[in-house]
Amino acid sequence: MEKFGIGQPVPRTEDPRLLTGGGSYMDDIKLPNQAHAYILRSPHAHARINRMDTGPAKTAPGVIEVLTADDYDSDGFGIPECTPKRNKRDGSPMFEPRNAPLVKGRARMVGDYLALVVADSLAQAKDAAELIEVDYEPLPAVSSPVEAAAPGAPLVWDECENN
């Protein structure tokens, strides 16, 4: 190849190995006494979480632990900070949402992490996650930037009210 340009094909050296079953993936790792985790996710784009009952999941076969935001908070880890810090054009700090590993009180997107189930097998973790009862109160949501910027649009982040 003499010169690289937009639209020019780039030879890929990894394809033959991957296409012939020679790839190695995280799911291929098998260790003694290995546990598996499954994350229960929100099915709602925006919803208040009124109650979450993990009791039945904790007693399901093979379950080692079921963790929620309350467990994370009680362990005192704190919220991981987004890095690097960024500023707006005017030099003021850019809004940074609270990015908790497990959400508490309100889901702000489809797929938000609600609970982590750890079990002897992935199938047991998934089965236990299905036993977690969550009482959702769906809240208004929009899905386009134009709708989100409109006056009176539902706010996903409370802190946005001040920005």
PDB file of C-alpha atoms in Angstrom:
ATOM      1  CA  MET A   1       0.000   0.000   0.000  1.00  0.00           C
ATOM      2  CA  GLU A   2       1.613   3.222  -1.126  1.00  0.00           C
ATOM      3  CA  LYS A   3      -0.595   5.645   0.680  1.00  0.00           C
ATOM      4  CA  PHE A   4      -3.524   5.483   3.049  1.00  0.00           C
ATOM      5  CA  GLY A   5      -6.726   7.253   2.104  1.00  0.00           C
ATOM      6  CA  ILE A   6     -10.366   7.398   3.091  1.00  0.00           C
ATOM      7  CA  GLY A   7     -12.229   4.384   1.751  1.00  0.00           C
ATOM      8  CA  GLN A   8      -9.072   2.414   1.012  1.00  0.00           C
ATOM      9  CA  PRO A   9      -9.205  -1.136   2.431  1.00  0.00           C
ATOM     10  CA  VAL A  10      -6.879  -1.882   5.331  1.00  0.00           C
ATOM     11  CA  PRO A  11      -5.614  -5.464   5.537  1.00  0.00           C
ATOM     12  CA  ARG A  12      -6.653  -7.149   8.782  1.00  0.00           C
ATOM     13  CA  THR A  13      -4.264  -9.742  10.117  1.00  0.00           C
ATOM     14  CA  GLU A  14      -6.524 -11.058  12.901  1.00  0.00           C
ATOM     15  CA  ASP A  15      -9.408 -12.274  10.714  1.00  0.00           C
ATOM     16  CA  PRO A  16      -8.159 -15.773   9.783  1.00  0.00           C
ATOM     17  CA  ARG A  17      -7.557 -16.622  13.453  1.00  0.00           C
ATOM     18  CA  LEU A  18     -10.978 -15.348  14.549  1.00  0.00           C
ATOM     19  CA  LEU A  19     -12.906 -16.836  11.618  1.00  0.00           C
ATOM     20  CA  THR A  20     -11.424 -20.288  12.143  1.00  0.00           C
ATOM     21  CA  GLY A  21     -12.253 -20.479  15.859  1.00  0.00           C
ATOM     22  CA  GLY A  22      -8.797 -19.506  17.094  1.00  0.00           C
ATOM     23  CA  GLY A  23      -9.940 -16.499  19.112  1.00  0.00           C
ATOM     24  CA  SER A  24      -9.723 -16.403  22.882  1.00  0.00           C
ATOM     25  CA  TYR A  25     -12.460 -14.611  24.814  1.00  0.00           C
ATOM     26  CA  MET A  26     -13.219 -13.875  28.468  1.00  0.00           C
ATOM     27  CA  ASP A  27     -15.999 -16.461  28.433  1.00  0.00           C
ATOM     28  CA  ASP A  28     -13.437 -19.108  27.449  1.00  0.00           C
ATOM     29  CA  ILE A  29     -11.600 -18.754  30.787  1.00  0.00           C
ATOM     30  CA  LYS A  30     -12.417 -21.540  33.233  1.00  0.00           C
ATOM     31  CA  LEU A  31     -10.799 -21.390  36.688  1.00  0.00           C
ATOM     32  CA  PRO A  32     -11.298 -23.560  39.777  1.00  0.00           C
ATOM     33  CA  ASN A  33     -14.054 -22.200  42.054  1.00  0.00           C
ATOM     34  CA  GLN A  34     -14.889 -19.536  39.465  1.00  0.00           C
ATOM     35  CA  ALA A  35     -17.986 -17.460  40.166  1.00  0.00           C
ATOM     36  CA  HIS A  36     -20.105 -15.675  37.569  1.00  0.00           C
ATOM     37  CA  ALA A  37     -21.876 -12.332  37.720  1.00  0.00           C
ATOM     38  CA  TYR A  38     -25.011 -11.045  36.046  1.00  0.00           C
ATOM     39  CA  ILE A  39     -26.313  -7.490  36.185  1.00  0.00           C
ATOM     40  CA  LEU A  40     -30.016  -6.744  36.468  1.00  0.00           C
ATOM     41  CA  ARG A  41     -30.718  -3.730  34.241  1.00  0.00           C
ATOM     42  CA  SER A  42     -33.543  -1.252  34.020  1.00  0.00           C
ATOM     43  CA  PRO A  43     -36.066  -1.780  31.219  1.00  0.00           C
ATOM     44  CA  HIS A  44     -37.114   1.888  31.471  1.00  0.00           C
ATOM     45  CA  ALA A  45     -35.553   5.008  29.963  1.00  0.00           C
ATOM     46  CA  HIS A  46     -36.515   6.978  33.078  1.00  0.00           C
ATOM     47  CA  ALA A  47     -38.175   5.562  36.182  1.00  0.00           C
ATOM     48  CA  ARG A  48     -38.289   6.001  39.932  1.00  0.00           C
ATOM     49  CA  ILE A  49     -37.335   2.843  41.794  1.00  0.00           C
ATOM     50  CA  ASN A  50     -39.805   2.686  44.661  1.00  0.00           C
ATOM     51  CA  ARG A  51     -38.723  -0.681  46.003  1.00  0.00           C
ATOM     52  CA  MET A  52     -36.355  -3.516  45.160  1.00  0.00           C
ATOM     53  CA  ASP A  53     -36.739  -6.906  46.854  1.00  0.00           C
ATOM     54  CA  THR A  54     -33.643  -9.067  46.472  1.00  0.00           C
ATOM     55  CA  GLY A  55     -34.669 -11.591  49.148  1.00  0.00           C
ATOM     56  CA  PRO A  56     -35.845 -14.392  46.840  1.00  0.00           C
ATOM     57  CA  ALA A  57     -32.745 -13.991  44.650  1.00  0.00           C
ATOM     58  CA  LYS A  58     -30.404 -14.293  47.647  1.00  0.00           C
ATOM     59  CA  THR A  59     -31.822 -17.715  48.506  1.00  0.00           C
ATOM     60  CA  ALA A  60     -31.825 -19.062  44.932  1.00  0.00           C
ATOM     61  CA  PRO A  61     -29.657 -22.122  44.155  1.00  0.00           C
ATOM     62  CA  GLY A  62     -25.981 -21.359  43.625  1.00  0.00           C
ATOM     63  CA  VAL A  63     -26.219 -17.677  44.580  1.00  0.00           C
ATOM     64  CA  ILE A  64     -23.194 -16.333  46.438  1.00  0.00           C
ATOM     65  CA  GLU A  65     -24.278 -12.696  46.760  1.00  0.00           C
ATOM     66  CA  VAL A  66     -26.750 -10.123  45.478  1.00  0.00           C
ATOM     67  CA  LEU A  67     -25.518  -6.538  45.666  1.00  0.00           C
ATOM     68  CA  THR A  68     -27.375  -3.249  45.262  1.00  0.00           C
ATOM     69  CA  ALA A  69     -26.470   0.432  45.510  1.00  0.00           C
ATOM     70  CA  ASP A  70     -27.177   0.286  49.251  1.00  0.00           C
ATOM     71  CA  ASP A  71     -24.461  -2.363  49.641  1.00  0.00           C
ATOM     72  CA  TYR A  72     -22.023  -0.296  47.604  1.00  0.00           C
ATOM     73  CA  ASP A  73     -22.794   2.817  49.671  1.00  0.00           C
ATOM     74  CA  SER A  74     -22.462   0.979  52.988  1.00  0.00           C
ATOM     75  CA  ASP A  75     -19.014  -0.271  51.964  1.00  0.00           C
ATOM     76  CA  GLY A  76     -17.939   3.378  51.645  1.00  0.00           C
ATOM     77  CA  PHE A  77     -16.345   3.215  48.213  1.00  0.00           C
ATOM     78  CA  GLY A  78     -17.765   6.547  47.055  1.00  0.00           C
ATOM     79  CA  ILE A  79     -18.664   7.490  43.512  1.00  0.00           C
ATOM     80  CA  PRO A  80     -15.964   7.101  40.848  1.00  0.00           C
ATOM     81  CA  GLU A  81     -15.153  10.445  39.310  1.00  0.00           C
ATOM     82  CA  CYS A  82     -15.240  11.087  35.593  1.00  0.00           C
ATOM     83  CA  THR A  83     -11.817  11.994  34.295  1.00  0.00           C
ATOM     84  CA  PRO A  84     -10.539  14.088  32.721  1.00  0.00           C
ATOM     85  CA  LYS A  85     -12.431  17.119  33.984  1.00  0.00           C
ATOM     86  CA  ARG A  86     -13.711  19.313  31.174  1.00  0.00           C
ATOM     87  CA  ASN A  87     -14.791  22.921  30.952  1.00  0.00           C
ATOM     88  CA  LYS A  88     -17.458  24.644  28.893  1.00  0.00           C
ATOM     89  CA  ARG A  89     -16.498  27.250  26.293  1.00  0.00           C
ATOM     90  CA  ASP A  90     -16.877  29.989  28.903  1.00  0.00           C
ATOM     91  CA  GLY A  91     -14.357  28.227  31.175  1.00  0.00           C
ATOM     92  CA  SER A  92     -16.866  27.074  33.791  1.00  0.00           C
ATOM     93  CA  PRO A  93     -16.855  23.388  34.773  1.00  0.00           C
ATOM     94  CA  MET A  94     -18.887  21.086  32.540  1.00  0.00           C
ATOM     95  CA  PHE A  95     -21.712  19.170  34.183  1.00  0.00           C
ATOM     96  CA  GLU A  96     -20.682  15.682  35.212  1.00  0.00           C
ATOM     97  CA  PRO A  97     -23.446  13.248  36.133  1.00  0.00           C
ATOM     98  CA  ARG A  98     -23.100  11.021  39.168  1.00  0.00           C
ATOM     99  CA  ASN A  99     -21.896   7.739  37.693  1.00  0.00           C
ATOM    100  CA  ALA A 100     -22.606   5.234  40.423  1.00  0.00           C
ATOM    101  CA  PRO A 101     -21.771   1.579  39.666  1.00  0.00           C
ATOM    102  CA  LEU A 102     -25.326   0.614  40.713  1.00  0.00           C
ATOM    103  CA  VAL A 103     -28.176   3.125  40.569  1.00  0.00           C
ATOM    104  CA  LYS A 104     -30.243   4.079  43.560  1.00  0.00           C
ATOM    105  CA  GLY A 105     -33.677   5.642  43.544  1.00  0.00           C
ATOM    106  CA  ARG A 106     -33.990   6.356  39.841  1.00  0.00           C
ATOM    107  CA  ALA A 107     -33.036   4.741  36.550  1.00  0.00           C
ATOM    108  CA  ARG A 108     -31.976   7.314  33.993  1.00  0.00           C
ATOM    109  CA  MET A 109     -31.568   5.112  30.917  1.00  0.00           C
ATOM    110  CA  VAL A 110     -32.577   1.738  29.560  1.00  0.00           C
ATOM    111  CA  GLY A 111     -29.943  -0.670  30.814  1.00  0.00           C
ATOM    112  CA  ASP A 112     -29.011   1.238  33.986  1.00  0.00           C
ATOM    113  CA  TYR A 113     -27.389  -1.200  36.449  1.00  0.00           C
ATOM    114  CA  LEU A 114     -29.731  -2.019  39.357  1.00  0.00           C
ATOM    115  CA  ALA A 115     -28.265  -5.098  41.030  1.00  0.00           C
ATOM    116  CA  LEU A 116     -25.322  -7.463  40.669  1.00  0.00           C
ATOM    117  CA  VAL A 117     -25.945 -11.172  41.196  1.00  0.00           C
ATOM    118  CA  VAL A 118     -22.949 -13.442  41.825  1.00  0.00           C
ATOM    119  CA  ALA A 119     -23.476 -17.202  41.566  1.00  0.00           C
ATOM    120  CA  ASP A 120     -21.701 -20.474  40.888  1.00  0.00           C
ATOM    121  CA  SER A 121     -22.804 -20.393  37.233  1.00  0.00           C
ATOM    122  CA  LEU A 122     -23.998 -17.753  34.820  1.00  0.00           C
ATOM    123  CA  ALA A 123     -27.311 -19.574  34.408  1.00  0.00           C
ATOM    124  CA  GLN A 124     -27.872 -19.507  38.182  1.00  0.00           C
ATOM    125  CA  ALA A 125     -27.030 -15.794  38.318  1.00  0.00           C
ATOM    126  CA  LYS A 126     -29.492 -15.050  35.493  1.00  0.00           C
ATOM    127  CA  ASP A 127     -32.205 -17.170  37.102  1.00  0.00           C
ATOM    128  CA  ALA A 128     -31.715 -15.385  40.428  1.00  0.00           C
ATOM    129  CA  ALA A 129     -31.841 -11.947  38.767  1.00  0.00           C
ATOM    130  CA  GLU A 130     -35.283 -12.842  37.427  1.00  0.00           C
ATOM    131  CA  LEU A 131     -36.435 -13.282  41.037  1.00  0.00           C
ATOM    132  CA  ILE A 132     -35.573  -9.689  41.988  1.00  0.00           C
ATOM    133  CA  GLU A 133     -38.778  -7.704  42.252  1.00  0.00           C
ATOM    134  CA  VAL A 134     -38.505  -4.044  41.306  1.00  0.00           C
ATOM    135  CA  ASP A 135     -41.384  -1.603  41.716  1.00  0.00           C
ATOM    136  CA  TYR A 136     -40.853   0.970  38.966  1.00  0.00           C
ATOM    137  CA  GLU A 137     -42.709   4.237  38.540  1.00  0.00           C
ATOM    138  CA  PRO A 138     -42.087   5.198  34.902  1.00  0.00           C
ATOM    139  CA  LEU A 139     -41.243   8.876  34.460  1.00  0.00           C
ATOM    140  CA  PRO A 140     -41.440  11.049  31.349  1.00  0.00           C
ATOM    141  CA  ALA A 141     -38.541  10.661  28.935  1.00  0.00           C
ATOM    142  CA  VAL A 142     -37.555  11.987  25.530  1.00  0.00           C
ATOM    143  CA  SER A 143     -35.274  10.356  23.023  1.00  0.00           C
ATOM    144  CA  SER A 144     -34.000  13.144  20.803  1.00  0.00           C
ATOM    145  CA  PRO A 145     -31.720  16.086  21.561  1.00  0.00           C
ATOM    146  CA  VAL A 146     -34.259  18.478  20.047  1.00  0.00           C
ATOM    147  CA  GLU A 147     -36.992  17.269  22.430  1.00  0.00           C
ATOM    148  CA  ALA A 148     -34.585  17.307  25.378  1.00  0.00           C
ATOM    149  CA  ALA A 149     -33.605  20.939  24.712  1.00  0.00           C
ATOM    150  CA  ALA A 150     -37.221  22.122  24.506  1.00  0.00           C
ATOM    151  CA  PRO A 151     -38.587  24.217  27.371  1.00  0.00           C
ATOM    152  CA  GLY A 152     -40.339  22.046  29.943  1.00  0.00           C
ATOM    153  CA  ALA A 153     -38.704  18.821  28.735  1.00  0.00           C
ATOM    154  CA  PRO A 154     -38.356  16.154  31.423  1.00  0.00           C
ATOM    155  CA  LEU A 155     -35.005  16.346  33.198  1.00  0.00           C
ATOM    156  CA  VAL A 156     -33.047  13.170  33.710  1.00  0.00           C
ATOM    157  CA  TRP A 157     -30.334  14.747  35.877  1.00  0.00           C
ATOM    158  CA  ASP A 158     -31.577  16.955  38.720  1.00  0.00           C
ATOM    159  CA  GLU A 159     -28.341  18.934  38.637  1.00  0.00           C
ATOM    160  CA  CYS A 160     -29.184  20.124  35.105  1.00  0.00           C
ATOM    161  CA  GLU A 161     -31.786  22.455  36.600  1.00  0.00           C
ATOM    162  CA  ASN A 162     -28.925  24.670  37.813  1.00  0.00           C
ATOM    163  CA  ASN A 163     -26.812  24.501  34.645  1.00  0.00           C
TER     164      ASN A 163
END
